[in-house]
Coordinates of C-alpha atoms in Angstrom, one line a residue:
X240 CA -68.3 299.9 259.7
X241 CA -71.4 297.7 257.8
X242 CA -69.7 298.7 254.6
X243 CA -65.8 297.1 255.6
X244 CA -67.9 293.9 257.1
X245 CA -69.9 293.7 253.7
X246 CA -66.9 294.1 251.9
X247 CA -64.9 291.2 253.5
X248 CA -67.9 289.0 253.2
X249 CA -68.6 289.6 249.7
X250 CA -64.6 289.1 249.5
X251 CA -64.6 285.9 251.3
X252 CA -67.7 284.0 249.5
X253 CA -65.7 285.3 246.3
X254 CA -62.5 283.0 247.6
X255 CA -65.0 280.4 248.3
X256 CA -66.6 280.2 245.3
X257 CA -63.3 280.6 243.5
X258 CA -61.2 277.3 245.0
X259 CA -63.9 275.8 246.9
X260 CA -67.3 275.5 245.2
X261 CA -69.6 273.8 246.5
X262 CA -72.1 272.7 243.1
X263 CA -71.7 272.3 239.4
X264 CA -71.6 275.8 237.8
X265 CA -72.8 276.7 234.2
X266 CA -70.1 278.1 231.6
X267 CA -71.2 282.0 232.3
X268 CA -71.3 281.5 235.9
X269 CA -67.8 280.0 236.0
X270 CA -66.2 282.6 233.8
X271 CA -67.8 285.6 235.9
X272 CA -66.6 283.6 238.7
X273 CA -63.3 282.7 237.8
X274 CA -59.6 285.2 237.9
X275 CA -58.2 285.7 234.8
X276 CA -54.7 284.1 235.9
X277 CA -56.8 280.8 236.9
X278 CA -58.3 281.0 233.2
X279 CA -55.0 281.0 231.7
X280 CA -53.6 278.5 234.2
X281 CA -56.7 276.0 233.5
X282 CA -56.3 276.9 229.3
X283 CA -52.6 276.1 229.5
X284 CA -52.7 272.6 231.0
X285 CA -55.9 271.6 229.3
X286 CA -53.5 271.7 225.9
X287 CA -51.2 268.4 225.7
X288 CA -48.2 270.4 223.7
X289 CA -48.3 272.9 226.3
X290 CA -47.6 270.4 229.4
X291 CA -45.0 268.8 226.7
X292 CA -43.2 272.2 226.4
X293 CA -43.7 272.9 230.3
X294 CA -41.9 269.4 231.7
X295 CA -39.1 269.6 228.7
X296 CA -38.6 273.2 230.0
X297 CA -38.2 272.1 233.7
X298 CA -35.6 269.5 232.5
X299 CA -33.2 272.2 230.3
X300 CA -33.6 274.0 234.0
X301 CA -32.9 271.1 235.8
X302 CA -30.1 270.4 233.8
X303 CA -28.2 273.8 233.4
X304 CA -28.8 273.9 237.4
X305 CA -27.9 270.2 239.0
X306 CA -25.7 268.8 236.2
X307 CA -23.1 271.1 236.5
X308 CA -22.9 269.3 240.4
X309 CA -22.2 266.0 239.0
X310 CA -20.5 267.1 235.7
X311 CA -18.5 270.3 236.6
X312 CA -17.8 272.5 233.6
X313 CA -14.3 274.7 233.1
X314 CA -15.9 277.7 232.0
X315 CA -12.2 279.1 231.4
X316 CA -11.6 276.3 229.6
X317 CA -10.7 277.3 225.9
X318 CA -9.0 275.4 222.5
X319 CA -7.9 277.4 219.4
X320 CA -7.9 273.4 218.0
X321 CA -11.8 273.3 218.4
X322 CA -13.0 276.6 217.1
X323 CA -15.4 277.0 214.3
X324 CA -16.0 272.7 214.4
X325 CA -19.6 271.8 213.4
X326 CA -21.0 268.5 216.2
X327 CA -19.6 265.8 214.7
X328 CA -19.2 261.8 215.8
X329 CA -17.2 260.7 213.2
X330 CA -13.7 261.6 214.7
X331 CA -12.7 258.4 215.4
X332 CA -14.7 256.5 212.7
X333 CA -11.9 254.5 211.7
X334 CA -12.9 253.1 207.9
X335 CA -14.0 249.4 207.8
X336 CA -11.5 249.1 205.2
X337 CA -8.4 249.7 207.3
X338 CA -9.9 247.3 210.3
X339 CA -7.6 244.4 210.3
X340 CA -4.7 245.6 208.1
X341 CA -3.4 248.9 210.4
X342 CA -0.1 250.1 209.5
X343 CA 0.1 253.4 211.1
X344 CA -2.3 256.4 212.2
X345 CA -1.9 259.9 213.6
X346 CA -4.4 261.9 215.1
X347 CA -4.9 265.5 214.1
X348 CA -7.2 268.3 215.4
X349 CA -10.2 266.8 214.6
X350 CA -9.5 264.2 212.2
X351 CA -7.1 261.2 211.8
X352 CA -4.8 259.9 209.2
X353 CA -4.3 256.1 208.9
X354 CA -2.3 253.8 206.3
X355 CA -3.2 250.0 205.6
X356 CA -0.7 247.4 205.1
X357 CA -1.1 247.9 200.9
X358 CA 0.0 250.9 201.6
X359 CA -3.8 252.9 201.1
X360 CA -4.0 256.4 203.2
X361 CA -7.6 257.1 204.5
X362 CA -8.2 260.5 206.3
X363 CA -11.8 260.2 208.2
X364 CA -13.1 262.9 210.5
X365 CA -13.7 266.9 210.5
X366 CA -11.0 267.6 207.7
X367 CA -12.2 270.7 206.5
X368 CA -9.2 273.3 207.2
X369 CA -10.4 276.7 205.2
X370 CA -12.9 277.3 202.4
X371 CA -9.5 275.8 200.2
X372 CA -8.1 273.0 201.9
X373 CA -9.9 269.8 203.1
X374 CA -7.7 267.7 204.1
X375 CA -9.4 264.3 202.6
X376 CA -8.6 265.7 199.6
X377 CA -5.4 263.3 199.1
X378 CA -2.9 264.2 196.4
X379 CA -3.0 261.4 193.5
X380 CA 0.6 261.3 193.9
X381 CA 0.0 260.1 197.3
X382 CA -2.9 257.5 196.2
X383 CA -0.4 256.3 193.6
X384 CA 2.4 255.7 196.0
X385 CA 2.6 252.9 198.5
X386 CA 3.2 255.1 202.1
X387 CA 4.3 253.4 205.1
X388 CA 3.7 256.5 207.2
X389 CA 1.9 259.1 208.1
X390 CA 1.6 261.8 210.2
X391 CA -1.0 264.4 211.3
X392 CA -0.5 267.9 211.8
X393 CA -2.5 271.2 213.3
X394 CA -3.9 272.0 209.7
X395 CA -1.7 269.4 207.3
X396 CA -0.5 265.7 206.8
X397 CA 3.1 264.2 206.2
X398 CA 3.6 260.7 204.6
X399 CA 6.1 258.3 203.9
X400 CA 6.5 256.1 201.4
X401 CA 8.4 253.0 200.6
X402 CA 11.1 254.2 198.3
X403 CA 11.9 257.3 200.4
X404 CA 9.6 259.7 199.1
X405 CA 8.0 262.5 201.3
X406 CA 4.5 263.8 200.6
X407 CA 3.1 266.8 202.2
X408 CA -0.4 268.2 201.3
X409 CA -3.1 271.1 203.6
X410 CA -2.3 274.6 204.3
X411 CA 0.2 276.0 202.3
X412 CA 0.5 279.6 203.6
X413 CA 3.5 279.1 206.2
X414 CA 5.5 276.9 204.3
X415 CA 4.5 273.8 206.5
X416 CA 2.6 271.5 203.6
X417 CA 6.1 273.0 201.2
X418 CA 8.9 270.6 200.8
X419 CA 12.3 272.3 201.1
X420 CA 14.0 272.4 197.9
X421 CA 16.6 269.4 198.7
X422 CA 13.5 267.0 199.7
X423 CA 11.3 268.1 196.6
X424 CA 14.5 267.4 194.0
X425 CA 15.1 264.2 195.1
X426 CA 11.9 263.2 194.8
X427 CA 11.9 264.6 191.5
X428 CA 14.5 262.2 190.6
X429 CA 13.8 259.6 192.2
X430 CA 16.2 259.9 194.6
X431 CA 16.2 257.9 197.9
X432 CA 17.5 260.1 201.1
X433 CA 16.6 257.4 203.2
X434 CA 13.7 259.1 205.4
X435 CA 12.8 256.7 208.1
X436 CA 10.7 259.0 210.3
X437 CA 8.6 262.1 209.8
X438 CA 6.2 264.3 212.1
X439 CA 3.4 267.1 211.5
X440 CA 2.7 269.4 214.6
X441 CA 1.4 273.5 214.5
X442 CA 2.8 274.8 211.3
X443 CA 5.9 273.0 210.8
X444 CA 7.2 269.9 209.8
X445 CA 9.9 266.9 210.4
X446 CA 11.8 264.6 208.3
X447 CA 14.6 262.2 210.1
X448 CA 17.1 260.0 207.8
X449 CA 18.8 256.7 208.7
X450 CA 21.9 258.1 208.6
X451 CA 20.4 260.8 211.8
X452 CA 19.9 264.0 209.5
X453 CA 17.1 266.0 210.5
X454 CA 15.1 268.3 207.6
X455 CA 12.8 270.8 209.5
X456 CA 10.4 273.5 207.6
X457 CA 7.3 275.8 208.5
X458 CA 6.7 278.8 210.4
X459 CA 10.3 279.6 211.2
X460 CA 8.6 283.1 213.6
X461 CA 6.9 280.2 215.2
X462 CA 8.5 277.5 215.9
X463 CA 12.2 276.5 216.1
X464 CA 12.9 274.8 212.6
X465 CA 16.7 275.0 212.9
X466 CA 19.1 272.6 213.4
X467 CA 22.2 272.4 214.9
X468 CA 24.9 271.4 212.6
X469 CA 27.4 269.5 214.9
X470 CA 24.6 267.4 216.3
X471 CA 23.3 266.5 212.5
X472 CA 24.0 262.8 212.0
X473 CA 23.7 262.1 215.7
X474 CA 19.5 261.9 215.6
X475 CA 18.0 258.8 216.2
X476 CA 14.2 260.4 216.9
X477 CA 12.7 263.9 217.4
X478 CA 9.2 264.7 219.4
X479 CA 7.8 267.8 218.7
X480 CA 5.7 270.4 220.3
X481 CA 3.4 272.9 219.1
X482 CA 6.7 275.0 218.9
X483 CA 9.6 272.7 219.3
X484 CA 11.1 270.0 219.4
X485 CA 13.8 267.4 221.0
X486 CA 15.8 265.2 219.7
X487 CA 16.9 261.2 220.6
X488 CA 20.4 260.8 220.2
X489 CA 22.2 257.5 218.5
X490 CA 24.1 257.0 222.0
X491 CA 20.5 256.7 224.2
X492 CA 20.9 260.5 225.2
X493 CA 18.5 263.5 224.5
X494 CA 19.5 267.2 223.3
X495 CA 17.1 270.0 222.3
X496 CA 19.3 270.1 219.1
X497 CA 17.9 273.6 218.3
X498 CA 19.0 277.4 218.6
X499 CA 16.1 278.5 220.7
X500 CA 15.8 278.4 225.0
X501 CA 12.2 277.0 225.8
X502 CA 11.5 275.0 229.1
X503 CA 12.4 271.9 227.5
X504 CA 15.7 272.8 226.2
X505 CA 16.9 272.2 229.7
X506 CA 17.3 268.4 229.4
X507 CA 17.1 266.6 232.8
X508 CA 20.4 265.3 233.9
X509 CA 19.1 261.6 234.3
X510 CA 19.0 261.3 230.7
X511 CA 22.4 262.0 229.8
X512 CA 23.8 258.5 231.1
X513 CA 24.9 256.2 228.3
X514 CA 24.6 253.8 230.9
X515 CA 20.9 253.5 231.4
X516 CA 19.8 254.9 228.2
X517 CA 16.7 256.2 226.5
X518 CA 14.8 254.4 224.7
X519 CA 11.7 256.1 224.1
X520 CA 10.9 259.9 223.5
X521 CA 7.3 261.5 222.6
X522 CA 5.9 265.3 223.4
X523 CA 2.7 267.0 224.2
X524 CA 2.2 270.8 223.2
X525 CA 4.6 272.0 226.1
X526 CA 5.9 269.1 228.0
X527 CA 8.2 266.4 226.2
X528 CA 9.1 262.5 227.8
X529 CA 11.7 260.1 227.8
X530 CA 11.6 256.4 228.5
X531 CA 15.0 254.8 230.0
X532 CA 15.9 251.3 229.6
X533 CA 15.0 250.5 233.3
X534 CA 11.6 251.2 232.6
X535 CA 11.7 254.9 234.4
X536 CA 9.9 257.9 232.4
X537 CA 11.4 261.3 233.1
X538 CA 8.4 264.2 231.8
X539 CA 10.2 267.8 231.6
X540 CA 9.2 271.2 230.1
X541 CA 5.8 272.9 231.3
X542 CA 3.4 270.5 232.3
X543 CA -0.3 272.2 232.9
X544 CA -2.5 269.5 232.9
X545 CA -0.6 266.8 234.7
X546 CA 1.4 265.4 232.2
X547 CA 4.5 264.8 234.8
X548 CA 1.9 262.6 237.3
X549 CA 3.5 259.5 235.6
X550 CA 1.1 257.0 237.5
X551 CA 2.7 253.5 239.0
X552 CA 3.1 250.7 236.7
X553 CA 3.0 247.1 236.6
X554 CA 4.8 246.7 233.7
X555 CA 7.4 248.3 231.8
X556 CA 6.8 251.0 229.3
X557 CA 8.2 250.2 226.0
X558 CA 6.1 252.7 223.9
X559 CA 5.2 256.1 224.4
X560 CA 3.3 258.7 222.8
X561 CA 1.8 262.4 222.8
X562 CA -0.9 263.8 222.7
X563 CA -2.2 267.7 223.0
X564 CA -1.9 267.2 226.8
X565 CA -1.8 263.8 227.9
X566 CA 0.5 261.2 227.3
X567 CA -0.3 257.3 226.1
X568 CA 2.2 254.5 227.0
X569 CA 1.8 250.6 225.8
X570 CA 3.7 248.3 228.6
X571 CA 5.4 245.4 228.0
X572 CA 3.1 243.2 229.5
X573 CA 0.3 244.7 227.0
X574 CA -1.3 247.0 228.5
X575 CA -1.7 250.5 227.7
X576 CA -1.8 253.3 230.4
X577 CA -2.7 257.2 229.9
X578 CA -2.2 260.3 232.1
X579 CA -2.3 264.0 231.7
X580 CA -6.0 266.1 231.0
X581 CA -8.9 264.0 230.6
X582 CA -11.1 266.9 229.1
X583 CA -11.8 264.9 226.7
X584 CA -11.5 261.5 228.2
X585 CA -8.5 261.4 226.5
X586 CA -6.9 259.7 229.5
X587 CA -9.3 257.1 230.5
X588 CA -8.4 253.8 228.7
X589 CA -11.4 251.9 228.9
X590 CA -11.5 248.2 230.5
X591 CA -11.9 246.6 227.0
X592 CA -8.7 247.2 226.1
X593 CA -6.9 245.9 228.8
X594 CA -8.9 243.1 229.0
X595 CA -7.2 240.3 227.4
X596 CA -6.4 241.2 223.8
X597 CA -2.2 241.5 223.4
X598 CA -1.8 245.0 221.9
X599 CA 0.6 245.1 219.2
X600 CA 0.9 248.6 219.1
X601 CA -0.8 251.9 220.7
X602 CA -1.0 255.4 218.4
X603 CA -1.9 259.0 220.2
X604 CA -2.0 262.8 219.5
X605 CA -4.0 265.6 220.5
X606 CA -6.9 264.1 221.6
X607 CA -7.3 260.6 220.3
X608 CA -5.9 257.5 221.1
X609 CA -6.1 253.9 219.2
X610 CA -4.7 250.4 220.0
X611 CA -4.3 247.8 218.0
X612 CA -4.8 243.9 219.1
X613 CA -1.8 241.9 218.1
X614 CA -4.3 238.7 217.5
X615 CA -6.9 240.3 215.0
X616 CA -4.9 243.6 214.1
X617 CA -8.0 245.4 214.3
X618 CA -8.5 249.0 215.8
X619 CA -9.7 249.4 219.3
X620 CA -10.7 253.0 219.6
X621 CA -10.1 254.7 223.0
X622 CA -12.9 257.1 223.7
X623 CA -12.4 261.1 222.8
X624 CA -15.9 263.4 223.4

């Protein structure tokens, strides 16, 4: 019994003397004294890297743990666009050059495609397709033309130019970046077909004449790349999708003018009245759009991420594009208006650019939007993460 009392009192002056001493110890009295864990405790916060480390560590924790409360994260979430893409924050780096003289850009992947007004075509972002093909490699022929258009695809770029002549240039290896045989003679001599509209999307490609005939080459196993031959003649516009495509027709209605039966080749009734008549057509990957002369869009095909919530208006639309998953309309008032996923903040149009500059014109695609002011024709760049 004098033993267990002994024991817990030579336990309990041990605890004393351990967090409650009560006079200034020597260095060999304190280390007999002392646990080992309170020695490594004491060592560790007596070295200023080590607290460093330990409050950076408790902020990664406090991070991965809270932030995901305030900014919720799709883990399902997934891209085959935005594989294998190094951090980058030149996306949307527009080159000083083309500030001020903007005649048309495209958004691609991860990269966009611009023209000036002297007819100059600047590529700027992540352009790097394979080991092979960068896309800011531009073809001299291109450099030495004067384009009025361009247009950015999943992994290649279409141009215009001003004499008729269709460029294509990025990966070759299902025909999209080929020019059909017809398109590539005439160019060859010279030869002016008339294109007045063209448009990259996932592995094919789209040429439109004045005259309403439609060229379309690419992945034919992919994508629907035919054209039906009684409606040739009749095109005013095509939209396409990552697979297909639909076509504006010279009398204000829309057809899916191909052979195959997606979603979107059922067109909505409402848009086949010569009465009220489209005006407008643009696509996203799945879903396509029409604007009508009153003002009215109609969004068909499937729509995943909200692209047929067409919010209220002020004004009416008078442009419209597509992106990936969102869609981007300019209003005739002058303001521009986006809807659809906002992963990306694709769909967030910030206050500056509804704030008193007249937009001349607005350009969209997968996950990039631009405006341009109608006073200084510079580029207002709405945000993409």
């Amino acid at each position: 019994m004098k033993s267990k009392i002994k024991r817990r009192s030579r336990f309990g002056t041990w605890l004393n003397r351990l967090f409650f001493p009560n006079k200034e110890l020597g260095f060999l009295e304190e280390e007999q004294l002392q646990s080992p864990t309170r020695i490594v405790i004491r060592n560790f916060f007596s070295k200023r890297l080590a607290r460093i480390s330990l409050v950076i560590l408790a902020i990664m924790m406090l991070i991965a743990f809270v932030g995901p409360v305030f900014l919720p994260i799709d883990l399902s979430y997934s891209d085959n666009t935005q594989l294998n893409v190094p951090p980058t924050m030149s996306m949307m780096s527009v080159p000083a050059a083309m500030k001020g003289k903007v005649a048309d850009i495209s958004a691609g992947t991860t990269y966009g495609v611009g023209v000036d007004t002297d007819g100059k075509v600047y590529v700027w972002g992540y352009t790097k397709i394979n080991e092979s093909t960068d896309l800011g490699d531009i073809p001299q022929e291109v450099r030495d033309a004067h384009i009025v258009q361009v247009s950015a695809g999943y992994d290649h770029i279409a141009a215009l130019d001003d004499q008729g002549k269709v460029y294509v240039w990025g990966n070759e290896r299902l025909g999209q970046a080929v020019l059909p045989l017809e398109i590539s003679e005439a160019n060859r001599k010279d030869k002016n077909l008339g294109f007045k509209q063209i448009e990259a999307s996932y592995q094919f490609t789209a040429a439109l004449t004045e005259d309403g005939t439609l060229y379309m080459w690419g992945n034919g196993s992919m994508a629907d790349v035919k054209v039906r031959s009684q409606q040739q003649g009749q095109i005013e516009k095509v939209a396409l999708t990552s697979y297909n495509y639909i076509s504006l027709l010279k009398d204000g209605t829309v057809a899916y003018t191909g052979f195959g039966k997606p979603n979107i080749a059922t067109i909505p009734e409402s848009l086949q009245d010569p009465s009220n008549p489209v005006v407008d057509i643009a696509a996203t990957s799945a879903c396509c759009a029409a604007v009508k002369e009153d003002g009215s869009i109609v969004v068909w095909g499937t729509c995943k991420y909200g692209e047929d919530l067409v919010p209220e208006m002020e004004s009416k639309p008078v442009e419209l594009y597509g992106g990936r998953y969102h869609f981007t309309a300019l209003l005739e008032n002058g303001d521009v208006i986006s809807w659809g996923d906002n992963t990306h903040k694709q769909s967030t149009v910030p206050a500056s650019v509804n704030s008193g500059d007249d937009i001349q014109t607005v350009f969209a695609g997968y996950y990039q939007n631009y405006a341009v002011a109608l006073t200084s024709l510079g580029v207002i760049c709405l945000p993409v993460l």
